Short mmCIF file of N, CA, C and O in Angstrom, two decimals:
data_model
loop_
_atom_site.label_atom_id
_atom_site.label_comp_id
_atom_site.label_asym_id
_atom_site.label_seq_id
_atom_site.Cartn_x
_atom_site.Cartn_y
_atom_site.Cartn_z
N MET A 1 110.38 125.76 121.48
CA MET A 1 109.34 125.40 120.18
C MET A 1 107.98 124.39 120.69
O MET A 1 108.19 123.53 121.33
N GLU A 2 107.02 125.22 120.09
CA GLU A 2 105.73 124.25 120.29
C GLU A 2 105.54 122.92 119.60
O GLU A 2 105.86 122.92 118.44
N LYS A 3 105.38 121.74 120.29
CA LYS A 3 105.35 120.52 119.59
C LYS A 3 104.11 120.19 118.75
O LYS A 3 103.21 120.75 119.08
N LYS A 4 104.04 119.82 117.57
CA LYS A 4 103.17 119.35 117.07
C LYS A 4 102.95 118.10 117.41
O LYS A 4 103.25 117.08 117.22
N ARG A 5 101.32 117.97 117.87
CA ARG A 5 100.80 116.90 118.55
C ARG A 5 99.35 116.47 118.00
O ARG A 5 98.63 117.40 117.42
N ILE A 6 99.25 115.04 117.85
CA ILE A 6 97.96 114.56 117.43
C ILE A 6 97.53 113.65 118.96
O ILE A 6 98.35 112.92 119.66
N ALA A 7 96.24 113.80 118.88
CA ALA A 7 95.57 112.99 120.14
C ALA A 7 94.83 112.24 119.53
O ALA A 7 93.81 111.94 118.68
N VAL A 8 94.70 110.62 120.11
CA VAL A 8 93.90 109.64 119.57
C VAL A 8 93.04 109.31 121.09
O VAL A 8 93.52 108.69 122.00
N LEU A 9 91.70 109.82 121.26
CA LEU A 9 90.86 109.32 122.54
C LEU A 9 89.79 108.31 121.70
O LEU A 9 89.16 108.38 121.12
N VAL A 10 89.93 107.15 122.81
CA VAL A 10 89.15 105.99 122.80
C VAL A 10 88.08 106.10 123.75
O VAL A 10 88.14 106.59 124.97
N SER A 11 86.75 105.79 123.36
CA SER A 11 85.71 106.11 124.24
C SER A 11 84.59 104.83 123.85
O SER A 11 84.75 104.27 123.13
N TYR A 12 83.93 104.56 125.12
CA TYR A 12 83.07 103.31 125.09
C TYR A 12 82.04 103.63 125.62
O TYR A 12 82.26 104.00 127.03
N ASP A 13 80.86 103.33 125.30
CA ASP A 13 79.40 103.51 126.40
C ASP A 13 78.64 102.25 125.59
O ASP A 13 78.34 102.52 124.70
N LYS A 14 78.09 101.49 126.31
CA LYS A 14 77.17 100.55 126.32
C LYS A 14 75.76 100.96 125.61
O LYS A 14 75.03 100.16 124.44
N ASP A 15 75.49 101.94 125.49
CA ASP A 15 74.49 102.80 125.09
C ASP A 15 74.74 103.74 124.04
O ASP A 15 73.85 104.17 123.76
N GLY A 16 75.97 103.72 123.75
CA GLY A 16 76.45 104.91 122.64
C GLY A 16 76.21 106.35 122.71
O GLY A 16 76.31 106.98 122.10
N MET A 17 76.19 106.65 124.19
CA MET A 17 76.14 107.91 124.68
C MET A 17 77.59 108.39 124.76
O MET A 17 78.73 108.05 125.32
N ILE A 18 77.67 109.75 124.65
CA ILE A 18 79.01 110.51 124.86
C ILE A 18 78.39 111.61 126.10
O ILE A 18 77.81 112.34 126.11
N ASP A 19 79.14 111.44 127.47
CA ASP A 19 78.87 112.23 128.32
C ASP A 19 79.74 113.46 128.43
O ASP A 19 80.55 113.52 127.44
N ASP A 20 79.01 114.69 128.92
CA ASP A 20 79.51 116.09 128.74
C ASP A 20 80.68 116.40 129.37
O ASP A 20 81.45 116.83 128.77
N TYR A 21 81.42 115.27 129.81
CA TYR A 21 82.54 115.30 130.37
C TYR A 21 83.79 115.17 129.35
O TYR A 21 84.77 115.62 129.31
N ILE A 22 83.32 114.35 128.49
CA ILE A 22 84.35 114.25 127.32
C ILE A 22 84.57 115.16 126.41
O ILE A 22 85.71 115.80 126.14
N PRO A 23 83.68 115.94 125.81
CA PRO A 23 83.31 117.35 125.15
C PRO A 23 84.28 118.22 125.83
O PRO A 23 85.32 119.09 125.43
N TYR A 24 83.97 118.44 127.39
CA TYR A 24 84.85 119.44 128.34
C TYR A 24 86.16 119.21 128.37
O TYR A 24 87.20 120.26 128.14
N MET A 25 86.74 117.88 128.19
CA MET A 25 88.10 117.47 128.09
C MET A 25 88.63 117.62 126.71
O MET A 25 89.78 118.22 126.40
N MET A 26 87.79 117.53 125.65
CA MET A 26 88.71 117.48 124.33
C MET A 26 88.50 119.10 124.05
O MET A 26 89.38 119.41 123.56
N ARG A 27 87.66 120.00 124.61
CA ARG A 27 88.00 121.30 124.35
C ARG A 27 89.55 121.79 125.05
O ARG A 27 90.12 122.69 124.60
N ASP A 28 89.57 121.34 125.90
CA ASP A 28 90.81 121.73 126.45
C ASP A 28 92.07 121.09 125.94
O ASP A 28 93.20 122.00 126.01
N LEU A 29 91.99 119.72 125.73
CA LEU A 29 93.14 119.46 125.07
C LEU A 29 93.40 119.91 123.50
O LEU A 29 94.40 120.07 123.09
N GLN A 30 92.33 120.64 122.72
CA GLN A 30 92.40 121.12 121.54
C GLN A 30 93.23 122.27 121.57
O GLN A 30 94.09 122.58 120.46
N GLU A 31 93.50 122.99 122.63
CA GLU A 31 94.70 124.41 122.64
C GLU A 31 96.10 123.46 122.81
O GLU A 31 97.00 124.07 122.64
N CYS A 32 96.33 122.46 122.99
CA CYS A 32 97.76 121.61 122.84
C CYS A 32 97.76 120.76 121.88
O CYS A 32 99.05 120.45 121.66
N VAL A 33 96.80 120.40 121.14
CA VAL A 33 97.00 119.47 120.01
C VAL A 33 96.41 120.20 118.49
O VAL A 33 95.81 120.89 118.72
N GLU A 34 97.13 119.35 117.59
CA GLU A 34 96.65 120.27 116.16
C GLU A 34 95.41 119.23 115.82
O GLU A 34 94.58 119.76 115.03
N ARG A 35 95.02 117.85 116.31
CA ARG A 35 94.07 117.03 115.61
C ARG A 35 93.89 116.18 116.92
O ARG A 35 94.49 115.69 117.33
N ILE A 36 92.72 116.02 116.97
CA ILE A 36 91.83 115.22 117.73
C ILE A 36 91.26 113.88 116.91
O ILE A 36 90.23 114.32 116.31
N VAL A 37 91.70 112.52 117.33
CA VAL A 37 90.81 111.61 116.65
C VAL A 37 90.12 110.87 117.74
O VAL A 37 90.58 110.57 118.65
N VAL A 38 88.85 110.62 117.40
CA VAL A 38 87.95 110.03 118.77
C VAL A 38 87.70 108.47 118.06
O VAL A 38 87.13 108.42 116.82
N VAL A 39 88.08 107.60 118.45
CA VAL A 39 87.63 106.09 118.26
C VAL A 39 86.50 105.73 119.28
O VAL A 39 86.91 105.40 120.24
N PHE A 40 85.37 105.39 118.75
CA PHE A 40 84.38 105.00 119.69
C PHE A 40 84.21 103.36 119.52
O PHE A 40 84.00 103.03 118.54
N ASN A 41 84.45 102.68 120.68
CA ASN A 41 84.13 101.28 120.18
C ASN A 41 82.55 100.90 120.24
O ASN A 41 82.17 100.94 121.65
N GLY A 42 81.80 100.78 119.32
CA GLY A 42 80.53 100.47 119.17
C GLY A 42 79.95 101.37 118.58
O GLY A 42 80.19 102.13 117.56
N SER A 43 78.62 101.52 118.67
CA SER A 43 77.62 102.60 117.62
C SER A 43 77.21 103.73 118.36
O SER A 43 76.70 103.60 119.52
N LEU A 44 77.33 104.74 118.26
CA LEU A 44 76.91 106.00 118.89
C LEU A 44 75.57 106.41 118.31
O LEU A 44 75.33 106.29 117.05
N GLN A 45 75.00 106.93 119.41
CA GLN A 45 73.62 107.80 119.16
C GLN A 45 73.78 108.86 118.62
O GLN A 45 74.92 109.53 118.47
N PRO A 46 72.78 109.32 117.45
CA PRO A 46 72.85 110.43 116.78
C PRO A 46 73.51 111.79 117.55
O PRO A 46 74.50 112.45 117.02
N ASN A 47 72.80 111.91 118.67
CA ASN A 47 73.17 113.07 119.26
C ASN A 47 74.52 113.44 120.07
O ASN A 47 75.15 114.49 120.12
N SER A 48 75.04 112.08 120.30
CA SER A 48 76.50 111.91 120.87
C SER A 48 77.52 111.99 119.76
O SER A 48 78.27 112.55 120.03
N ARG A 49 76.88 111.54 118.60
CA ARG A 49 78.28 111.63 117.33
C ARG A 49 78.04 113.25 116.92
O ARG A 49 79.06 113.67 116.61
N LYS A 50 76.94 113.80 117.03
CA LYS A 50 76.95 115.42 116.75
C LYS A 50 77.72 115.99 117.64
O LYS A 50 78.44 116.83 117.35
N LYS A 51 77.60 115.67 118.91
CA LYS A 51 78.38 116.28 119.86
C LYS A 51 79.89 116.32 119.87
O LYS A 51 80.83 117.19 119.70
N LEU A 52 80.43 115.09 119.38
CA LEU A 52 82.04 114.79 118.79
C LEU A 52 82.08 115.63 117.47
O LEU A 52 83.32 116.04 117.45
N LEU A 53 81.51 115.62 117.03
CA LEU A 53 81.79 116.26 115.28
C LEU A 53 81.77 117.81 115.17
O LEU A 53 82.14 118.60 114.43
N SER A 54 80.88 118.57 116.45
CA SER A 54 81.17 119.84 116.66
C SER A 54 82.43 120.14 117.05
O SER A 54 83.11 121.13 117.30
N LEU A 55 83.25 119.26 117.51
CA LEU A 55 84.32 119.43 118.09
C LEU A 55 85.99 118.93 117.44
O LEU A 55 87.02 119.43 117.26
N THR A 56 85.53 117.68 116.59
CA THR A 56 86.56 117.32 115.53
C THR A 56 85.93 116.43 114.60
O THR A 56 84.96 116.08 114.72
N PRO A 57 86.46 116.52 112.98
CA PRO A 57 85.96 115.80 112.09
C PRO A 57 86.23 114.57 111.81
O PRO A 57 85.67 113.58 111.28
N ASP A 58 86.99 114.10 113.38
CA ASP A 58 87.70 112.56 112.93
C ASP A 58 87.09 111.76 113.94
O ASP A 58 87.48 111.69 115.25
N VAL A 59 86.05 111.40 113.67
CA VAL A 59 85.37 110.53 114.63
C VAL A 59 84.88 109.00 114.17
O VAL A 59 84.22 109.26 113.08
N ILE A 60 85.55 107.90 114.49
CA ILE A 60 85.34 106.57 114.13
C ILE A 60 84.62 105.78 114.98
O ILE A 60 84.80 105.74 116.10
N GLU A 61 83.67 105.17 114.44
CA GLU A 61 83.00 103.84 115.10
C GLU A 61 83.52 102.64 114.86
O GLU A 61 83.74 102.53 113.44
N ARG A 62 83.65 101.95 115.74
CA ARG A 62 84.23 100.37 114.98
C ARG A 62 83.44 99.34 116.45
O ARG A 62 82.94 99.54 117.06
N GLU A 63 83.81 98.27 115.83
CA GLU A 63 83.27 97.30 116.58
C GLU A 63 83.97 97.21 118.10
O GLU A 63 85.37 97.22 117.99
N ASN A 64 83.34 96.80 119.11
CA ASN A 64 84.08 96.75 120.62
C ASN A 64 84.86 95.47 120.73
O ASN A 64 84.23 94.63 121.39
N ARG A 65 86.03 95.52 120.05
CA ARG A 65 86.68 94.08 120.28
C ARG A 65 88.23 94.86 120.48
O ARG A 65 88.77 95.65 119.73
N GLY A 66 88.84 94.41 121.43
CA GLY A 66 90.38 94.75 121.55
C GLY A 66 90.71 95.74 122.47
O GLY A 66 91.74 96.14 122.76
N TYR A 67 89.77 96.49 123.03
CA TYR A 67 89.53 97.89 124.04
C TYR A 67 90.78 98.75 123.75
O TYR A 67 90.77 98.78 122.16
N ASP A 68 91.18 99.36 124.45
CA ASP A 68 91.77 100.78 124.09
C ASP A 68 93.13 100.54 122.91
O ASP A 68 93.17 101.00 122.03
N ALA A 69 93.79 99.53 122.96
CA ALA A 69 95.30 99.37 122.50
C ALA A 69 94.79 98.90 121.22
O ALA A 69 95.44 99.46 119.88
N ALA A 70 93.64 98.22 120.79
CA ALA A 70 93.30 97.60 119.40
C ALA A 70 92.44 98.87 118.81
O ALA A 70 92.94 98.80 118.00
N ALA A 71 91.99 99.79 119.48
CA ALA A 71 91.24 100.83 119.06
C ALA A 71 92.33 101.75 118.59
O ALA A 71 92.13 102.25 117.31
N TRP A 72 93.32 102.36 119.18
CA TRP A 72 94.51 103.11 119.07
C TRP A 72 94.98 102.44 117.58
O TRP A 72 95.28 103.20 116.82
N CYS A 73 95.38 101.31 117.55
CA CYS A 73 96.20 100.42 116.13
C CYS A 73 95.11 100.62 115.40
O CYS A 73 95.40 100.69 114.05
N TYR A 74 93.99 100.67 115.39
CA TYR A 74 92.73 100.62 114.30
C TYR A 74 92.89 101.98 113.58
O TYR A 74 92.70 102.12 112.33
N ALA A 75 93.08 103.13 114.58
CA ALA A 75 93.14 104.44 114.00
C ALA A 75 94.60 104.67 113.38
O ALA A 75 94.28 105.30 112.50
N PHE A 76 95.47 104.04 113.78
CA PHE A 76 96.85 104.20 113.09
C PHE A 76 96.75 103.61 111.59
O PHE A 76 97.12 104.17 110.56
N ASP A 77 96.46 102.47 111.32
CA ASP A 77 96.37 101.46 110.27
C ASP A 77 95.42 101.72 109.48
O ASP A 77 95.34 101.96 108.28
N GLN A 78 94.17 102.09 110.34
CA GLN A 78 93.00 102.18 109.28
C GLN A 78 92.40 103.53 108.87
O GLN A 78 91.63 103.87 107.95
N TYR A 79 92.73 104.58 109.44
CA TYR A 79 92.08 105.82 109.58
C TYR A 79 93.25 107.05 109.49
O TYR A 79 93.36 107.68 108.22
N ILE A 80 94.17 107.00 110.40
CA ILE A 80 95.13 108.23 110.09
C ILE A 80 96.33 107.75 109.06
O ILE A 80 96.32 108.47 108.25
N GLY A 81 96.83 106.69 109.54
CA GLY A 81 97.83 106.16 108.41
C GLY A 81 99.18 106.53 108.90
O GLY A 81 99.51 107.56 109.40
N TRP A 82 100.21 105.59 108.82
CA TRP A 82 101.47 105.69 109.57
C TRP A 82 102.37 106.77 108.61
O TRP A 82 103.20 107.59 109.49
N ASP A 83 102.09 107.00 107.55
CA ASP A 83 102.71 108.34 106.73
C ASP A 83 102.64 109.93 107.45
O ASP A 83 103.24 110.58 107.39
N GLU A 84 101.36 109.96 107.63
CA GLU A 84 100.42 111.03 108.13
C GLU A 84 101.06 110.95 109.71
O GLU A 84 101.14 112.15 110.12
N LEU A 85 100.99 110.04 110.31
CA LEU A 85 101.34 110.09 111.76
C LEU A 85 102.82 110.52 112.26
O LEU A 85 102.66 111.03 113.31
N VAL A 86 103.46 109.89 111.32
CA VAL A 86 105.06 110.67 111.81
C VAL A 86 105.18 111.88 111.56
O VAL A 86 106.45 112.39 111.60
N LYS A 87 104.27 112.45 110.57
CA LYS A 87 104.49 113.93 110.61
C LYS A 87 104.23 114.80 111.97
O LYS A 87 104.35 116.06 111.94
N TYR A 88 103.90 114.32 112.99
CA TYR A 88 103.64 115.08 114.43
C TYR A 88 104.80 114.24 115.14
O TYR A 88 105.63 113.57 115.07
N ASP A 89 105.10 115.51 115.96
CA ASP A 89 106.19 115.11 116.86
C ASP A 89 105.85 114.52 118.09
O ASP A 89 106.79 113.82 118.82
N GLU A 90 104.65 114.66 118.69
CA GLU A 90 104.16 113.67 119.82
C GLU A 90 102.66 113.32 119.39
O GLU A 90 101.75 113.79 118.80
N LEU A 91 102.60 111.89 120.01
CA LEU A 91 101.31 111.22 120.07
C LEU A 91 100.67 111.31 121.30
O LEU A 91 101.35 110.73 122.45
N VAL A 92 99.58 111.65 121.46
CA VAL A 92 99.00 111.83 122.87
C VAL A 92 97.77 110.66 122.73
O VAL A 92 96.84 110.63 121.96
N LEU A 93 97.97 109.39 123.69
CA LEU A 93 96.62 108.39 123.43
C LEU A 93 96.26 108.69 124.97
O LEU A 93 96.89 108.67 126.23
N LEU A 94 94.83 108.47 124.79
CA LEU A 94 93.93 108.75 126.32
C LEU A 94 92.66 107.98 125.69
O LEU A 94 92.69 107.62 124.89
N ASN A 95 91.98 107.70 127.03
CA ASN A 95 90.44 107.30 126.63
C ASN A 95 90.05 108.15 127.62
O ASN A 95 90.09 108.95 128.26
N ASP A 96 88.35 107.48 127.75
CA ASP A 96 87.44 108.07 128.33
C ASP A 96 87.49 108.13 129.88
O ASP A 96 86.28 108.12 130.62
N SER A 97 88.38 107.24 130.61
CA SER A 97 88.20 106.77 132.00
C SER A 97 88.58 107.60 133.09
O SER A 97 88.88 107.42 134.27
N PHE A 98 88.80 109.43 132.65
CA PHE A 98 88.97 110.07 133.65
C PHE A 98 88.03 111.02 133.66
O PHE A 98 87.72 111.33 132.54
N TYR A 99 88.20 111.91 134.65
CA TYR A 99 87.34 113.10 134.47
C TYR A 99 88.28 114.48 134.50
O TYR A 99 89.18 114.09 135.61
N GLY A 100 88.07 115.27 133.94
CA GLY A 100 88.97 116.30 134.04
C GLY A 100 89.25 117.26 132.29
O GLY A 100 88.22 116.96 131.72
N PRO A 101 90.01 117.81 132.52
CA PRO A 101 91.17 118.06 133.41
C PRO A 101 90.74 118.95 134.57
O PRO A 101 90.09 119.69 134.52
N LEU A 102 91.36 118.45 135.72
CA LEU A 102 91.56 119.48 136.78
C LEU A 102 92.36 120.96 136.89
O LEU A 102 91.72 121.72 137.46
N TYR A 103 93.22 120.43 135.75
CA TYR A 103 94.10 122.11 135.64
C TYR A 103 94.33 121.64 133.97
O TYR A 103 94.38 120.74 133.83
N PRO A 104 94.62 123.06 133.47
CA PRO A 104 94.74 122.96 132.22
C PRO A 104 95.76 121.97 131.33
O PRO A 104 96.68 121.57 131.94
N PHE A 105 95.60 121.06 130.41
CA PHE A 105 96.44 120.30 129.99
C PHE A 105 97.77 121.23 129.29
O PHE A 105 98.88 120.59 129.50
N ARG A 106 97.70 122.26 129.08
CA ARG A 106 98.51 123.07 128.55
C ARG A 106 99.70 123.18 129.54
O ARG A 106 100.92 123.16 129.28
N GLU A 107 99.38 123.18 130.83
CA GLU A 107 100.08 123.08 131.96
C GLU A 107 101.09 121.89 132.21
O GLU A 107 102.06 122.18 132.53
N VAL A 108 100.61 120.98 131.85
CA VAL A 108 101.10 119.72 131.87
C VAL A 108 102.08 119.41 130.65
O VAL A 108 103.19 119.12 130.96
N PHE A 109 101.84 119.82 129.69
CA PHE A 109 102.35 119.86 128.44
C PHE A 109 103.62 120.73 128.56
O PHE A 109 104.99 120.27 128.47
N ALA A 110 103.55 121.73 129.44
CA ALA A 110 104.58 122.86 129.85
C ALA A 110 105.69 121.95 130.46
O ALA A 110 106.79 122.39 130.18
N ARG A 111 105.39 121.63 131.75
CA ARG A 111 106.07 121.09 132.57
C ARG A 111 107.15 119.98 131.84
O ARG A 111 107.82 119.37 132.50
N MET A 112 106.26 119.16 131.04
CA MET A 112 106.91 118.10 130.39
C MET A 112 107.73 118.39 129.17
O MET A 112 108.68 117.55 128.70
N GLU A 113 107.99 119.46 129.01
CA GLU A 113 108.57 120.18 127.55
C GLU A 113 109.70 119.82 127.58
O GLU A 113 110.53 119.28 126.64
N ASP A 114 110.51 120.06 128.89
CA ASP A 114 111.99 120.08 128.77
C ASP A 114 112.70 118.90 129.34
O ASP A 114 113.87 118.62 129.44
N ARG A 115 111.84 117.83 129.73
CA ARG A 115 112.06 116.40 130.04
C ARG A 115 112.47 115.76 129.17
O ARG A 115 112.13 115.64 127.94
N ASP A 116 114.02 114.97 129.05
CA ASP A 116 114.74 114.14 128.29
C ASP A 116 113.96 112.76 128.44
O ASP A 116 114.41 111.77 128.98
N VAL A 117 112.45 112.40 127.84
CA VAL A 117 112.03 111.08 128.08
C VAL A 117 111.41 111.03 126.40
O VAL A 117 110.97 111.64 125.56
N ASP A 118 111.35 109.88 126.11
CA ASP A 118 110.77 109.26 125.06
C ASP A 118 109.27 108.93 124.93
O ASP A 118 108.32 109.25 124.25
N PHE A 119 108.76 108.80 126.53
CA PHE A 119 107.34 108.74 126.69
C PHE A 119 107.08 108.76 128.22
O PHE A 119 107.77 108.91 128.78
N TRP A 120 105.81 109.43 128.37
CA TRP A 120 105.49 109.57 129.79
C TRP A 120 104.03 109.29 129.94
O TRP A 120 103.38 109.38 129.09
N GLY A 121 103.40 109.21 131.47
CA GLY A 121 102.13 109.14 131.62
C GLY A 121 101.86 110.16 132.47
O GLY A 121 102.55 110.98 133.56
N HIS A 122 100.63 110.26 132.52
CA HIS A 122 100.02 111.33 133.05
C HIS A 122 98.90 110.58 134.21
O HIS A 122 97.61 110.75 134.05
N SER A 123 99.06 109.89 135.31
CA SER A 123 98.02 109.54 136.35
C SER A 123 98.66 109.14 137.38
O SER A 123 99.81 109.06 137.62
N ALA A 124 97.56 109.27 138.51
CA ALA A 124 98.36 108.98 140.00
C ALA A 124 97.21 107.94 140.41
O ALA A 124 96.09 108.02 140.45
N HIS A 125 97.77 106.70 141.11
CA HIS A 125 96.46 105.92 141.45
C HIS A 125 97.19 105.26 142.81
O HIS A 125 98.49 104.80 142.67
N GLY A 126 96.39 105.49 143.99
CA GLY A 126 96.60 105.03 145.21
C GLY A 126 97.18 103.20 145.15
O GLY A 126 96.55 102.64 144.48
N GLU A 127 97.67 103.02 145.92
CA GLU A 127 97.80 101.42 146.21
C GLU A 127 96.65 101.02 146.72
O GLU A 127 95.57 101.44 147.26
N MET A 128 96.63 99.61 145.76
CA MET A 128 95.01 98.74 145.84
C MET A 128 95.47 97.72 146.93
O MET A 128 96.46 96.91 146.67
N PRO A 129 94.44 97.62 148.03
CA PRO A 129 94.38 96.45 148.75
C PRO A 129 94.27 95.24 148.17
O PRO A 129 93.16 94.94 147.11
N GLN A 130 95.00 94.26 148.84
CA GLN A 130 94.85 92.95 147.98
C GLN A 130 93.78 91.61 148.73
O GLN A 130 93.51 91.95 149.95
#
């Protein structure tokens, strides 16, 4: 059974710009989720807002305060609403700090479909020297 998913993407750019890698990522993600809500921490330039609106009607601009977790909470509390959020089987939380996908999100979700987990993450990071 295909799961009903909503994604909340947080983005920030000091100049209010949305680089082309973000719409690229969103287009691939659209194949796996029913809805993408974008929370931009700051003020978007008109062309960047237009880029996002071409992919989702759900674009929020807010003060750049509290980083990603505060932006996700703002989306839940002030925009989506908890009663709406619980209608989804999965919640996908992401930000703009990666380039990709390098292979389709659909493959990632398919691989995780049969795992008995309440939450999971998708990142790899090498050891950082101290």
